[in-house]
Short mmCIF file of C-alpha atoms in Angstrom, two decimals:
data_model
loop_
_atom_site.label_atom_id
_atom_site.label_comp_id
_atom_site.label_asym_id
_atom_site.label_seq_id
_atom_site.Cartn_x
_atom_site.Cartn_y
_atom_site.Cartn_z
CA UNK A 1 -43.42 21.51 50.82
CA UNK A 2 -39.97 21.49 49.21
CA UNK A 3 -37.54 18.62 49.21
CA UNK A 4 -37.24 16.27 52.16
CA UNK A 5 -34.30 13.98 52.69
CA UNK A 6 -34.30 10.36 53.73
CA UNK A 7 -32.06 7.34 53.83
CA UNK A 8 -32.66 3.66 53.11
CA UNK A 9 -32.46 1.45 56.17
CA UNK A 10 -30.07 -0.94 54.37
CA UNK A 11 -27.63 1.89 53.67
CA UNK A 12 -26.41 1.12 57.19
CA UNK A 13 -24.97 -2.19 58.43
CA UNK A 14 -27.53 -2.11 61.25
CA UNK A 15 -31.31 -2.13 60.97
CA UNK A 16 -34.59 -1.45 62.72
CA UNK A 17 -34.86 1.20 65.45
CA UNK A 18 -31.05 1.39 65.75
CA UNK A 19 -30.74 2.41 62.09
CA UNK A 20 -33.55 4.91 62.62
CA UNK A 21 -31.72 6.47 65.56
CA UNK A 22 -28.49 6.80 63.58
CA UNK A 23 -30.36 8.34 60.64
CA UNK A 24 -31.96 10.92 62.91
CA UNK A 25 -28.63 11.73 64.57
CA UNK A 26 -27.14 12.29 61.10
CA UNK A 27 -29.91 14.82 60.45
CA UNK A 28 -32.18 12.95 58.02
CA UNK A 29 -35.89 13.75 57.86
CA UNK A 30 -37.03 10.20 57.23
CA UNK A 31 -36.25 6.64 56.30
CA UNK A 32 -37.31 4.04 53.78
CA UNK A 33 -37.44 0.82 55.76
CA UNK A 34 -37.21 -2.78 54.63
CA UNK A 35 -39.55 -5.55 55.70
CA UNK A 36 -37.14 -7.19 58.17
CA UNK A 37 -36.91 -10.39 56.14
CA UNK A 38 -40.54 -10.59 55.07
CA UNK A 39 -42.08 -14.01 54.47
CA UNK A 40 -39.00 -16.07 55.32
CA UNK A 41 -38.79 -14.35 58.73
CA UNK A 42 -42.49 -14.64 59.53
CA UNK A 43 -43.41 -11.06 58.49
CA UNK A 44 -41.85 -9.26 61.49
CA UNK A 45 -43.50 -5.92 60.68
CA UNK A 46 -46.90 -7.51 61.16
CA UNK A 47 -46.00 -8.29 64.77
CA UNK A 48 -47.68 -5.81 67.10
CA UNK A 49 -44.69 -5.35 69.43
CA UNK A 50 -42.24 -4.88 66.55
CA UNK A 51 -44.47 -2.18 65.08
CA UNK A 52 -44.72 -0.48 68.47
CA UNK A 53 -40.92 -0.32 68.70
CA UNK A 54 -40.67 1.21 65.23
CA UNK A 55 -43.35 3.80 66.05
CA UNK A 56 -41.82 4.63 69.43
CA UNK A 57 -38.36 5.19 67.96
CA UNK A 58 -39.70 7.24 65.06
CA UNK A 59 -41.58 9.49 67.48
CA UNK A 60 -38.64 9.75 69.88
CA UNK A 61 -36.27 10.70 67.04
CA UNK A 62 -38.78 12.85 65.14
CA UNK A 63 -38.03 10.71 62.07
CA UNK A 64 -40.69 10.04 59.45
CA UNK A 65 -41.15 6.50 58.18
CA UNK A 66 -41.47 7.57 54.57
CA UNK A 67 -41.86 4.24 52.80
CA UNK A 68 -41.71 0.46 53.06
CA UNK A 69 -39.63 -1.41 50.48
CA UNK A 70 -40.89 -4.96 49.90
CA UNK A 71 -37.42 -6.24 49.08
CA UNK A 72 -38.16 -9.89 49.87
CA UNK A 73 -40.53 -9.96 46.90
CA UNK A 74 -37.60 -9.17 44.62
CA UNK A 75 -35.25 -11.59 46.40
CA UNK A 76 -37.74 -14.44 45.98
CA UNK A 77 -38.91 -13.37 42.53
CA UNK A 78 -42.47 -14.45 43.29
CA UNK A 79 -44.09 -11.56 41.42
CA UNK A 80 -42.98 -13.32 38.24
CA UNK A 81 -45.21 -16.32 39.02
CA UNK A 82 -48.91 -16.74 38.34
CA UNK A 83 -51.17 -15.94 41.25
CA UNK A 84 -52.70 -19.46 41.19
CA UNK A 85 -49.32 -21.11 41.96
CA UNK A 86 -47.74 -21.57 45.39
CA UNK A 87 -45.09 -18.94 44.70
CA UNK A 88 -47.67 -16.56 43.27
CA UNK A 89 -49.70 -17.05 46.44
CA UNK A 90 -46.64 -16.08 48.46
CA UNK A 91 -46.44 -12.85 46.44
CA UNK A 92 -50.09 -12.02 47.21
CA UNK A 93 -49.60 -12.65 50.93
CA UNK A 94 -46.45 -10.50 50.99
CA UNK A 95 -48.33 -7.69 49.29
CA UNK A 96 -51.29 -7.95 51.67
CA UNK A 97 -49.06 -8.00 54.73
CA UNK A 98 -46.95 -5.15 53.37
CA UNK A 99 -49.92 -2.83 52.94
CA UNK A 100 -51.24 -3.84 56.38
CA UNK A 101 -47.86 -2.94 57.90
CA UNK A 102 -47.90 0.42 56.12
CA UNK A 103 -51.34 1.22 57.53
CA UNK A 104 -50.30 0.24 61.04
CA UNK A 105 -47.07 2.27 60.88
CA UNK A 106 -48.55 5.32 59.17
CA UNK A 107 -46.42 4.81 56.06
CA UNK A 108 -47.89 6.36 52.90
CA UNK A 109 -45.70 4.75 50.18
CA UNK A 110 -44.84 1.14 49.41
CA UNK A 111 -41.96 0.35 47.04
CA UNK A 112 -42.31 -2.75 44.87
CA UNK A 113 -39.34 -3.78 42.75
CA UNK A 114 -40.13 -5.67 39.55
CA UNK A 115 -37.76 -7.45 37.17
CA UNK A 116 -39.86 -9.61 34.81
CA UNK A 117 -37.44 -11.61 32.60
CA UNK A 118 -40.07 -12.78 30.06
CA UNK A 119 -43.38 -11.68 28.56
CA UNK A 120 -45.21 -14.29 30.65
CA UNK A 121 -43.56 -12.91 33.78
CA UNK A 122 -44.49 -9.37 32.71
CA UNK A 123 -48.15 -10.42 32.47
CA UNK A 124 -47.95 -12.01 35.93
CA UNK A 125 -46.37 -8.86 37.38
CA UNK A 126 -49.17 -6.75 35.92
CA UNK A 127 -51.84 -8.93 37.57
CA UNK A 128 -50.06 -8.81 40.93
CA UNK A 129 -49.70 -5.04 40.70
CA UNK A 130 -53.38 -4.63 39.87
CA UNK A 131 -54.10 -6.59 43.05
CA UNK A 132 -51.70 -4.24 44.86
CA UNK A 133 -53.64 -1.33 43.33
CA UNK A 134 -56.80 -2.57 45.05
CA UNK A 135 -54.92 -2.67 48.36
CA UNK A 136 -53.55 0.81 47.69
CA UNK A 137 -57.01 2.27 47.13
CA UNK A 138 -58.33 0.65 50.32
CA UNK A 139 -55.41 1.83 52.46
CA UNK A 140 -54.54 5.17 50.85
CA UNK A 141 -50.95 4.00 50.36
CA UNK A 142 -49.13 4.99 47.15
CA UNK A 143 -47.35 2.35 45.04
CA UNK A 144 -43.86 3.27 43.83
CA UNK A 145 -42.42 0.78 41.34
CA UNK A 146 -38.67 0.37 41.16
CA UNK A 147 -37.18 -1.42 38.17
CA UNK A 148 -33.85 -1.65 36.39
CA UNK A 149 -35.59 -2.61 33.15
CA UNK A 150 -35.37 -0.25 30.13
CA UNK A 151 -37.54 2.83 30.50
CA UNK A 152 -39.80 1.74 27.63
CA UNK A 153 -40.74 -1.37 29.59
CA UNK A 154 -41.35 0.67 32.74
CA UNK A 155 -43.60 3.05 30.79
CA UNK A 156 -45.47 0.09 29.33
CA UNK A 157 -46.02 -1.28 32.82
CA UNK A 158 -47.31 2.08 34.05
CA UNK A 159 -49.64 2.29 31.06
CA UNK A 160 -51.06 -1.14 31.96
CA UNK A 161 -51.74 0.05 35.51
CA UNK A 162 -53.19 3.45 34.68
CA UNK A 163 -52.98 5.77 37.68
CA UNK A 164 -52.32 2.98 40.18
CA UNK A 165 -48.56 3.46 40.46
CA UNK A 166 -45.61 5.82 40.15
CA UNK A 167 -41.87 5.17 39.99
CA UNK A 168 -39.09 5.10 42.55
CA UNK A 169 -36.35 6.54 40.29
CA UNK A 170 -32.81 5.38 41.02
CA UNK A 171 -29.98 7.66 39.83
CA UNK A 172 -27.51 4.78 39.37
CA UNK A 173 -29.29 1.53 38.54
CA UNK A 174 -29.86 2.15 34.80
CA UNK A 175 -26.08 2.47 34.43
CA UNK A 176 -25.21 -0.36 36.79
CA UNK A 177 -27.63 -2.73 35.05
CA UNK A 178 -26.81 -1.45 31.57
CA UNK A 179 -30.40 -0.59 30.71
CA UNK A 180 -30.27 3.13 30.08
CA UNK A 181 -29.16 6.60 31.13
CA UNK A 182 -30.78 7.90 34.34
CA UNK A 183 -30.94 11.52 33.20
CA UNK A 184 -32.83 10.48 30.06
CA UNK A 185 -35.17 8.30 32.12
CA UNK A 186 -36.01 11.17 34.48
CA UNK A 187 -37.03 13.35 31.52
CA UNK A 188 -38.98 10.56 29.81
CA UNK A 189 -40.91 9.55 32.94
CA UNK A 190 -41.59 13.13 33.97
CA UNK A 191 -42.78 14.77 37.13
CA UNK A 192 -46.20 13.12 37.22
CA UNK A 193 -44.85 9.57 37.13
CA UNK A 194 -42.00 9.76 39.67
CA UNK A 195 -42.86 9.29 43.35
CA UNK A 196 -39.40 9.85 44.85
CA UNK A 197 -35.72 9.36 44.07
CA UNK A 198 -33.06 6.94 45.22
CA UNK A 199 -29.90 9.07 45.31
CA UNK A 200 -26.86 6.95 44.58
CA UNK A 201 -23.43 7.27 42.96
CA UNK A 202 -20.62 4.93 41.95
CA UNK A 203 -17.69 4.58 39.56
CA UNK A 204 -17.66 2.97 36.12
CA UNK A 205 -15.61 0.00 37.33
CA UNK A 206 -18.53 -0.94 39.59
CA UNK A 207 -21.25 -0.63 36.95
CA UNK A 208 -22.03 -4.34 37.24
CA UNK A 209 -25.18 -6.19 38.27
CA UNK A 210 -23.41 -8.04 41.10
CA UNK A 211 -22.07 -4.87 42.75
CA UNK A 212 -23.49 -2.76 45.56
CA UNK A 213 -20.47 -0.60 46.38
CA UNK A 214 -20.93 3.17 46.06
CA UNK A 215 -19.08 6.47 46.44
CA UNK A 216 -20.23 9.69 48.03
CA UNK A 217 -22.80 11.63 46.01
CA UNK A 218 -21.16 13.68 43.28
CA UNK A 219 -17.84 11.86 43.49
CA UNK A 220 -18.63 9.12 40.97
CA UNK A 221 -19.49 8.58 37.32
CA UNK A 222 -23.29 8.37 37.53
CA UNK A 223 -23.85 12.02 36.61
CA UNK A 224 -25.16 13.10 40.01
CA UNK A 225 -24.85 16.83 39.30
CA UNK A 226 -26.53 16.48 35.90
CA UNK A 227 -29.39 14.57 37.52
CA UNK A 228 -29.78 17.25 40.20
CA UNK A 229 -29.90 19.96 37.54
CA UNK A 230 -32.65 18.11 35.66
CA UNK A 231 -34.64 17.43 38.84
CA UNK A 232 -34.47 21.10 39.80
CA UNK A 233 -35.23 22.27 36.26
CA UNK A 234 -38.33 20.04 36.10
CA UNK A 235 -39.63 21.40 39.40
CA UNK A 236 -39.75 18.20 41.44
CA UNK A 237 -40.87 18.64 45.04
CA UNK A 238 -40.50 15.21 46.61
CA UNK A 239 -38.38 13.00 48.82
CA UNK A 240 -34.72 12.45 47.97
CA UNK A 241 -33.64 9.22 49.65
CA UNK A 242 -30.02 8.13 49.61
CA UNK A 243 -29.40 4.46 48.87
CA UNK A 244 -25.62 4.62 49.06
CA UNK A 245 -24.02 1.79 51.03
CA UNK A 246 -21.95 3.54 53.69
CA UNK A 247 -20.40 0.38 55.12
CA UNK A 248 -19.15 -1.17 51.86
CA UNK A 249 -16.04 -0.54 49.77
CA UNK A 250 -14.89 1.52 47.98
CA UNK A 251 -16.51 4.13 50.22
CA UNK A 252 -15.64 2.30 53.41
CA UNK A 253 -12.60 0.09 53.92
CA UNK A 254 -13.76 -0.92 57.38
CA UNK A 255 -12.02 1.99 59.04
CA UNK A 256 -14.54 4.72 58.20
CA UNK A 257 -17.49 5.88 60.30
CA UNK A 258 -20.51 4.87 58.20
CA UNK A 259 -22.79 7.30 60.04
CA UNK A 260 -20.40 10.19 59.36
CA UNK A 261 -20.35 9.26 55.66
CA UNK A 262 -24.16 9.29 55.62
CA UNK A 263 -24.13 12.72 57.24
CA UNK A 264 -21.70 13.93 54.56
CA UNK A 265 -24.09 12.81 51.81
CA UNK A 266 -26.96 14.58 53.57
CA UNK A 267 -24.91 17.78 53.50
CA UNK A 268 -24.47 17.28 49.73
CA UNK A 269 -28.19 16.69 49.27
CA UNK A 270 -29.18 19.81 51.19
CA UNK A 271 -26.66 21.85 49.19
CA UNK A 272 -28.02 20.39 45.96
CA UNK A 273 -31.61 21.30 46.84
CA UNK A 274 -31.53 24.48 48.94
CA UNK A 275 -34.86 25.44 50.45
#
């Protein structure tokens, strides 16, 4: 199949079908979408008409909806709570609705971000992800776990889940969160445990938890070219999805065309992984 190239919906300052149209115009093959606010917004992706609009735009633009990122779960932190609590119940409902939305939209991968701060939270996350594994088997949707925790903790989590999940590997977050070196993590996790990549770059001054600002791929300090070399050397054939923020500084001072910047990164990606 070779590499395919996508973009995260939130890499743009606009969302939904409009973001999809801009991604297609920039030349991307697909998009990782968010859940449009999730629980706090009444689960918009579980609304029939909203799903129709997403499907119609994807078909019109010939853009694949590659994955659904359940970002509200991370924002609320409910995966860290026991399933028999109110907040834990919210996590279960978000998971159930997320997999249902994937089935309805023809999405084959769901991204679940986990950041358990304690051993008790880790145990709760494991139970929630085992529940998600049941949903995954029923729906045929792959689970891709994203985490900025040290790689040893991610491997431990994967071991707990068996074959139920893979990893969404981010090329910047281990540096930004101070939990490791992305190139080392790619090698340690290996080809069998990585679902797809978040392609992202930034400069050392922005390696802080509270930052989202990025620079164009290969123009920062995250070791983009070294990561590409390792990915190619290891024979990955998967989706490369940019998660750079094209509307935020330092890349964009408010005067730049965010869609043109996204197109520039796509050019870099295609040059990095020639077919």
